[in-house]
Amino acid sequence: MVSAPAVSTGLSREQAVPSRAKVKLPPWLEIAKPRLIPLLLATTLGGMALSEGWPLPPLRLACTLGGGALAAAAAGVLNCLWEQELDGRMQRTSSRALPSGRLSMGTAFAIAVALALTASTLLVGGVNCLAASLALLGLCSYVLLYTVLLKPRTSQNIVIGGVAGAIPPLVGAAAATGHLGLGSWWLFALVMVWTPAHFWALALLLREDYRAVGIPMLPVVKGTAATARGISVYAALTVVLSLLGVWALPSGGLLYGLLLLPFDARLIQMAWRLHQDPDDVQRARGLFRWSILYLFGICLLLLLARLPAGDVLSSQGWDLLALAGSGKAGFTLAAALAA
């Protein structure tokens, strides 16, 4: 049963995410949802960094990122095609390229096919079949699993459908080594548990839009308080799982763990503040924005940890911890200073 609205935000997507209003894209590019692609590519790089095959040869790296971007764009176009009628009924989306008539369905479908074929060709020819298969699996899971099957039917749509956004780390690992190691599955799981807190923060801002067209997003079905509790739970799970990257990395894990702490602390702080006042639009917007920066930050830390300096610093840190555990750290430090 859909609950009665608590506090109507009346926010458009541009008001919820002001950066969207700054750049107007041509119709053919708008339907590809290019703003979503950089974060997907960042997690692809994170999957590579977690593999022994890092760094990749430049050509294979370019083909992986290019193919991944094209596959994500194809998924975005197909999503717009499927939701054209729904978008036309929502005030905040009625001006999109397809419902407004600025682009025809036939043209959009041709764009989607061309993008998917080009992505497959690039990944098969320049990377390997495993990476290509995973990229297409991500496309299908976004369009068929999330958009078609889950989104209109369950408030847990993003919990299950988040698998689509979690596949890029597997693509990166497959490109780096030709197989999927434990590190890539760790990042896959991390993105899965990160997704609900990230998306529900946005859903809090846009809940009246979803309510108007009968989409059962969690704030519509359970209300803002339950959504804020869910966000807190998944934020905590994200923090716990993020710390396992210390051991998931082939090298540089300790440096990653130390640099991660302020990211985790800020995520928990913002989730807790929203939990205290679930109807605060500013807190929901702030958490949504920080969650994006958080995942970008995680991927950046993974890349920094795999630098030669990151490996050296981590090795020295583990040595100091071992000495501290044996009670020799003070003696060793005094000897080093005396020398």
Short mmCIF file of C-alpha atoms in Angstrom, two decimals:
data_model
loop_
_atom_site.label_atom_id
_atom_site.label_comp_id
_atom_site.label_asym_id
_atom_site.label_seq_id
_atom_site.Cartn_x
_atom_site.Cartn_y
_atom_site.Cartn_z
CA MET A 1 0.00 0.00 0.00
CA VAL A 2 1.32 3.44 -0.90
CA SER A 3 1.51 5.69 2.13
CA ALA A 4 0.24 9.25 2.21
CA PRO A 5 2.83 11.90 1.48
CA ALA A 6 4.52 13.38 4.51
CA VAL A 7 6.13 16.51 3.15
CA SER A 8 5.99 17.33 -0.52
CA THR A 9 9.32 18.44 -1.86
CA GLY A 10 8.11 19.48 -5.31
CA LEU A 11 11.69 19.28 -6.59
CA SER A 12 12.59 18.75 -10.21
CA ARG A 13 15.62 16.63 -11.00
CA GLU A 14 17.47 19.82 -11.94
CA GLN A 15 16.69 21.31 -8.51
CA ALA A 16 17.74 18.11 -6.76
CA VAL A 17 20.97 17.96 -8.76
CA PRO A 18 21.65 21.55 -9.91
CA SER A 19 24.61 20.58 -12.12
CA ARG A 20 22.16 18.95 -14.52
CA ALA A 21 20.72 22.35 -15.41
CA LYS A 22 24.04 23.87 -16.45
CA VAL A 23 24.64 21.92 -19.65
CA LYS A 24 21.95 21.26 -22.25
CA LEU A 25 22.80 18.24 -24.36
CA PRO A 26 21.70 17.50 -27.92
CA PRO A 27 18.87 14.92 -28.07
CA TRP A 28 21.00 12.04 -29.39
CA LEU A 29 23.50 12.51 -26.54
CA GLU A 30 20.91 13.20 -23.86
CA ILE A 31 19.27 9.78 -24.25
CA ALA A 32 22.65 8.08 -23.74
CA LYS A 33 22.72 9.44 -20.16
CA PRO A 34 26.39 10.48 -20.36
CA ARG A 35 26.43 11.85 -16.80
CA LEU A 36 26.20 8.30 -15.44
CA ILE A 37 29.14 6.97 -17.44
CA PRO A 38 32.18 8.51 -15.63
CA LEU A 39 31.37 6.72 -12.37
CA LEU A 40 30.95 3.42 -14.20
CA LEU A 41 34.34 3.90 -15.83
CA ALA A 42 35.89 4.79 -12.46
CA THR A 43 34.73 1.47 -10.99
CA THR A 44 36.04 -0.28 -14.11
CA LEU A 45 39.46 1.21 -13.36
CA GLY A 46 39.05 0.12 -9.75
CA GLY A 47 38.48 -3.46 -10.89
CA MET A 48 41.66 -3.25 -12.96
CA ALA A 49 43.66 -1.88 -10.02
CA LEU A 50 42.57 -4.82 -7.89
CA SER A 51 44.09 -7.25 -10.40
CA GLU A 52 47.64 -8.47 -10.78
CA GLY A 53 47.48 -7.38 -14.41
CA TRP A 54 47.57 -3.68 -13.49
CA PRO A 55 48.67 -1.47 -15.20
CA LEU A 56 47.19 -2.48 -18.54
CA PRO A 57 48.78 -1.80 -21.93
CA PRO A 58 47.46 1.57 -23.20
CA LEU A 59 45.56 0.11 -26.17
CA ARG A 60 43.74 -2.49 -24.09
CA LEU A 61 42.95 0.14 -21.46
CA ALA A 62 41.49 2.46 -24.11
CA CYS A 63 39.42 -0.33 -25.66
CA THR A 64 38.07 -1.38 -22.28
CA LEU A 65 37.02 2.11 -21.26
CA GLY A 66 35.71 2.95 -24.72
CA GLY A 67 33.72 -0.26 -25.00
CA GLY A 68 32.38 0.11 -21.48
CA ALA A 69 31.27 3.69 -22.15
CA LEU A 70 29.48 2.69 -25.36
CA ALA A 71 27.73 -0.25 -23.68
CA ALA A 72 26.57 2.02 -20.86
CA ALA A 73 25.33 4.56 -23.40
CA ALA A 74 23.38 1.84 -25.23
CA ALA A 75 21.76 0.83 -21.94
CA GLY A 76 20.79 4.44 -21.29
CA VAL A 77 19.15 4.76 -24.70
CA LEU A 78 17.18 1.53 -24.26
CA ASN A 79 16.09 2.69 -20.81
CA CYS A 80 14.77 5.94 -22.33
CA LEU A 81 12.94 4.01 -25.02
CA TRP A 82 11.22 1.71 -22.55
CA GLU A 83 10.25 4.56 -20.20
CA GLN A 84 9.16 7.03 -22.88
CA GLU A 85 5.48 6.88 -21.92
CA LEU A 86 6.30 7.07 -18.20
CA ASP A 87 8.61 10.04 -18.75
CA GLY A 88 5.88 11.82 -20.68
CA ARG A 89 3.55 11.62 -17.64
CA MET A 90 6.08 13.05 -15.20
CA GLN A 91 6.57 16.79 -15.09
CA ARG A 92 10.29 16.63 -14.46
CA THR A 93 10.93 14.27 -17.41
CA SER A 94 8.31 15.35 -19.94
CA SER A 95 10.83 17.58 -21.73
CA ARG A 96 13.25 14.73 -22.43
CA ALA A 97 14.16 14.03 -26.03
CA LEU A 98 11.75 11.16 -26.67
CA PRO A 99 8.53 12.24 -24.90
CA SER A 100 8.94 15.80 -26.18
CA GLY A 101 9.28 14.58 -29.76
CA ARG A 102 12.75 16.04 -30.30
CA LEU A 103 13.94 12.56 -31.25
CA SER A 104 12.00 9.70 -32.83
CA MET A 105 11.82 6.19 -31.40
CA GLY A 106 13.24 4.74 -34.61
CA THR A 107 16.28 6.99 -34.45
CA ALA A 108 16.81 6.19 -30.77
CA PHE A 109 16.60 2.44 -31.40
CA ALA A 110 19.11 2.72 -34.26
CA ILE A 111 21.46 4.62 -31.94
CA ALA A 112 21.13 1.91 -29.27
CA VAL A 113 21.89 -0.88 -31.76
CA ALA A 114 24.87 0.99 -33.20
CA LEU A 115 26.28 1.67 -29.73
CA ALA A 116 25.87 -1.94 -28.60
CA LEU A 117 27.45 -3.36 -31.76
CA THR A 118 30.36 -0.94 -31.61
CA ALA A 119 30.92 -1.70 -27.92
CA SER A 120 30.92 -5.46 -28.59
CA THR A 121 33.31 -5.11 -31.52
CA LEU A 122 35.70 -2.95 -29.52
CA LEU A 123 35.71 -5.22 -26.49
CA VAL A 124 35.97 -8.51 -28.40
CA GLY A 125 38.63 -7.25 -30.77
CA GLY A 126 40.63 -5.08 -28.37
CA VAL A 127 40.17 -6.81 -25.02
CA ASN A 128 38.66 -10.30 -24.68
CA CYS A 129 35.35 -12.13 -24.90
CA LEU A 130 34.88 -12.28 -21.13
CA ALA A 131 35.03 -8.49 -20.81
CA ALA A 132 32.64 -8.12 -23.75
CA SER A 133 30.19 -10.63 -22.29
CA LEU A 134 30.19 -8.92 -18.91
CA ALA A 135 29.63 -5.50 -20.46
CA LEU A 136 26.61 -6.84 -22.36
CA LEU A 137 25.41 -8.55 -19.18
CA GLY A 138 25.51 -5.16 -17.46
CA LEU A 139 23.47 -3.66 -20.31
CA CYS A 140 20.84 -6.40 -20.12
CA SER A 141 20.60 -6.34 -16.33
CA TYR A 142 19.99 -2.57 -16.35
CA VAL A 143 17.37 -2.66 -19.08
CA LEU A 144 15.63 -5.99 -18.44
CA LEU A 145 16.22 -6.74 -14.76
CA TYR A 146 15.97 -3.24 -13.28
CA THR A 147 13.98 -1.10 -15.74
CA VAL A 148 11.49 -3.65 -17.05
CA LEU A 149 11.11 -6.18 -14.23
CA LEU A 150 11.94 -4.63 -10.86
CA LYS A 151 11.43 -0.86 -11.00
CA PRO A 152 7.64 -0.91 -11.51
CA ARG A 153 7.02 -3.83 -9.14
CA THR A 154 8.97 -3.63 -5.88
CA SER A 155 10.38 -1.07 -3.48
CA GLN A 156 13.54 -3.19 -3.34
CA ASN A 157 14.14 -2.55 -7.05
CA ILE A 158 17.45 -0.78 -6.58
CA VAL A 159 18.73 -3.31 -4.03
CA ILE A 160 18.49 -6.14 -6.56
CA GLY A 161 18.81 -4.08 -9.71
CA GLY A 162 22.00 -2.50 -8.39
CA VAL A 163 23.80 -5.48 -9.91
CA ALA A 164 23.85 -3.58 -13.21
CA GLY A 165 25.97 -0.79 -11.77
CA ALA A 166 28.23 -3.27 -9.97
CA ILE A 167 29.33 -5.16 -13.09
CA PRO A 168 31.96 -2.65 -14.40
CA PRO A 169 34.59 -3.74 -11.80
CA LEU A 170 34.24 -7.26 -13.19
CA VAL A 171 34.73 -5.91 -16.71
CA GLY A 172 37.91 -4.19 -15.54
CA ALA A 173 39.27 -7.32 -13.90
CA ALA A 174 38.45 -9.42 -16.96
CA ALA A 175 40.27 -6.91 -19.16
CA ALA A 176 43.32 -6.96 -16.89
CA THR A 177 43.75 -10.71 -16.39
CA GLY A 178 41.15 -12.59 -18.42
CA HIS A 179 39.52 -13.94 -15.26
CA LEU A 180 37.71 -12.68 -12.15
CA GLY A 181 39.67 -12.62 -8.93
CA LEU A 182 38.46 -12.12 -5.36
CA GLY A 183 39.37 -8.44 -5.48
CA SER A 184 36.99 -7.74 -8.34
CA TRP A 185 34.17 -9.56 -6.54
CA TRP A 186 34.87 -7.47 -3.43
CA LEU A 187 34.42 -4.24 -5.43
CA PHE A 188 31.32 -5.72 -7.07
CA ALA A 189 29.85 -6.34 -3.60
CA LEU A 190 30.88 -2.88 -2.39
CA VAL A 191 29.08 -1.15 -5.26
CA MET A 192 26.03 -3.33 -4.63
CA VAL A 193 25.71 -2.24 -0.99
CA TRP A 194 26.64 1.38 -1.80
CA THR A 195 23.84 1.71 -4.37
CA PRO A 196 20.74 1.70 -2.12
CA ALA A 197 21.98 4.50 0.16
CA HIS A 198 23.02 6.54 -2.87
CA PHE A 199 19.80 6.08 -4.81
CA TRP A 200 17.39 6.32 -1.88
CA ALA A 201 18.85 9.72 -0.99
CA LEU A 202 17.83 10.91 -4.46
CA ALA A 203 14.49 9.12 -4.19
CA LEU A 204 13.74 11.12 -1.04
CA LEU A 205 14.07 14.28 -3.12
CA LEU A 206 11.93 12.99 -5.99
CA ARG A 207 9.42 10.85 -4.10
CA GLU A 208 6.38 12.90 -5.14
CA ASP A 209 7.30 12.41 -8.81
CA TYR A 210 7.48 8.66 -8.28
CA ARG A 211 4.25 8.69 -6.28
CA ALA A 212 2.40 10.54 -9.06
CA VAL A 213 3.07 7.79 -11.60
CA GLY A 214 2.85 4.81 -9.25
CA ILE A 215 6.52 3.79 -9.15
CA PRO A 216 7.02 1.98 -5.80
CA MET A 217 10.25 3.56 -4.67
CA LEU A 218 10.98 3.00 -0.99
CA PRO A 219 10.09 6.56 0.19
CA VAL A 220 6.73 6.22 -1.57
CA VAL A 221 5.89 2.80 -0.12
CA LYS A 222 7.45 2.99 3.35
CA GLY A 223 7.85 6.73 3.96
CA THR A 224 10.83 8.94 4.67
CA ALA A 225 11.68 7.61 8.14
CA ALA A 226 11.95 4.00 6.95
CA THR A 227 14.00 5.12 3.97
CA ALA A 228 16.41 7.03 6.19
CA ARG A 229 16.82 3.94 8.37
CA GLY A 230 17.52 1.87 5.28
CA ILE A 231 20.08 4.41 4.14
CA SER A 232 21.83 4.23 7.53
CA VAL A 233 21.97 0.44 7.37
CA TYR A 234 23.41 0.34 3.88
CA ALA A 235 25.85 3.16 4.65
CA ALA A 236 27.14 1.14 7.60
CA LEU A 237 27.44 -1.98 5.43
CA THR A 238 29.30 0.08 2.83
CA VAL A 239 31.80 1.29 5.43
CA VAL A 240 32.42 -2.20 6.82
CA LEU A 241 32.85 -3.69 3.37
CA SER A 242 35.07 -0.84 2.18
CA LEU A 243 37.62 -1.69 4.88
CA LEU A 244 38.10 -5.16 3.40
CA GLY A 245 39.87 -3.47 0.50
CA VAL A 246 42.97 -3.42 2.73
CA TRP A 247 43.24 -7.17 2.09
CA ALA A 248 41.61 -7.25 -1.35
CA LEU A 249 44.37 -5.16 -2.92
CA PRO A 250 47.40 -7.06 -4.25
CA SER A 251 49.61 -4.29 -2.82
CA GLY A 252 49.29 -0.94 -1.09
CA GLY A 253 46.39 -2.07 1.08
CA LEU A 254 47.46 -0.29 4.26
CA LEU A 255 47.81 3.07 2.50
CA TYR A 256 44.34 2.59 1.04
CA GLY A 257 42.93 1.81 4.48
CA LEU A 258 44.42 4.88 6.13
CA LEU A 259 43.28 7.25 3.41
CA LEU A 260 39.83 5.65 3.43
CA LEU A 261 39.00 6.58 7.04
CA PRO A 262 37.86 10.19 6.45
CA PHE A 263 35.69 9.07 3.52
CA ASP A 264 33.95 6.49 5.70
CA ALA A 265 33.58 8.87 8.63
CA ARG A 266 31.89 11.49 6.46
CA LEU A 267 29.50 8.94 4.93
CA ILE A 268 28.40 7.69 8.34
CA GLN A 269 28.02 11.24 9.65
CA MET A 270 25.79 12.32 6.76
CA ALA A 271 23.67 9.17 6.92
CA TRP A 272 23.16 9.67 10.66
CA ARG A 273 22.19 13.32 10.21
CA LEU A 274 19.59 12.31 7.62
CA HIS A 275 18.33 9.59 9.95
CA GLN A 276 17.69 12.28 12.59
CA ASP A 277 15.59 14.36 10.17
CA PRO A 278 14.44 12.29 7.16
CA ASP A 279 12.39 15.17 5.70
CA ASP A 280 15.33 17.56 5.48
CA VAL A 281 15.84 18.16 1.77
CA GLN A 282 19.29 19.65 2.22
CA ARG A 283 20.54 16.62 4.15
CA ALA A 284 19.21 14.22 1.52
CA ARG A 285 20.75 16.25 -1.27
CA GLY A 286 24.07 16.47 0.57
CA LEU A 287 24.19 12.71 1.13
CA PHE A 288 23.35 12.03 -2.51
CA ARG A 289 26.20 14.25 -3.69
CA TRP A 290 28.67 12.88 -1.17
CA SER A 291 27.84 9.28 -2.08
CA ILE A 292 28.97 10.01 -5.64
CA LEU A 293 32.21 11.58 -4.47
CA TYR A 294 32.66 8.68 -2.06
CA LEU A 295 32.68 6.03 -4.77
CA PHE A 296 34.92 8.13 -6.99
CA GLY A 297 37.21 8.50 -3.98
CA ILE A 298 37.31 4.75 -3.33
CA CYS A 299 38.39 4.12 -6.93
CA LEU A 300 41.02 6.87 -6.74
CA LEU A 301 42.43 5.36 -3.54
CA LEU A 302 42.66 1.96 -5.20
CA LEU A 303 44.67 3.47 -8.04
CA LEU A 304 46.94 5.41 -5.64
CA ALA A 305 47.54 2.28 -3.58
CA ARG A 306 48.84 0.43 -6.64
CA LEU A 307 51.49 3.06 -7.36
CA PRO A 308 55.04 1.94 -6.47
CA ALA A 309 55.15 4.50 -3.67
CA GLY A 310 51.89 3.13 -2.29
CA ASP A 311 53.37 -0.35 -2.12
CA VAL A 312 56.49 0.92 -0.34
CA LEU A 313 54.55 2.98 2.20
CA SER A 314 52.20 0.10 2.94
CA SER A 315 55.07 -2.35 3.39
CA GLN A 316 56.78 0.00 5.81
CA GLY A 317 53.51 0.49 7.68
CA TRP A 318 52.96 -3.24 8.06
CA ASP A 319 56.54 -3.58 9.33
CA LEU A 320 55.92 -0.89 11.94
CA LEU A 321 52.72 -2.58 13.03
CA ALA A 322 54.55 -5.88 13.34
CA LEU A 323 57.23 -4.25 15.44
CA ALA A 324 54.61 -2.57 17.60
CA GLY A 325 52.98 -5.92 18.16
CA SER A 326 56.29 -7.41 19.29
CA GLY A 327 57.10 -4.46 21.58
CA LYS A 328 60.18 -3.47 19.57
CA ALA A 329 58.76 -0.41 17.81
CA GLY A 330 60.03 2.10 20.39
CA PHE A 331 63.53 0.61 20.42
CA THR A 332 63.73 0.53 16.61
CA LEU A 333 62.51 4.13 16.31
CA ALA A 334 65.04 5.33 18.91
CA ALA A 335 67.85 3.52 17.12
CA ALA A 336 66.82 5.05 13.81
CA LEU A 337 66.79 8.55 15.30
CA ALA A 338 70.17 8.02 16.92
CA ALA A 339 71.64 6.89 13.63
#
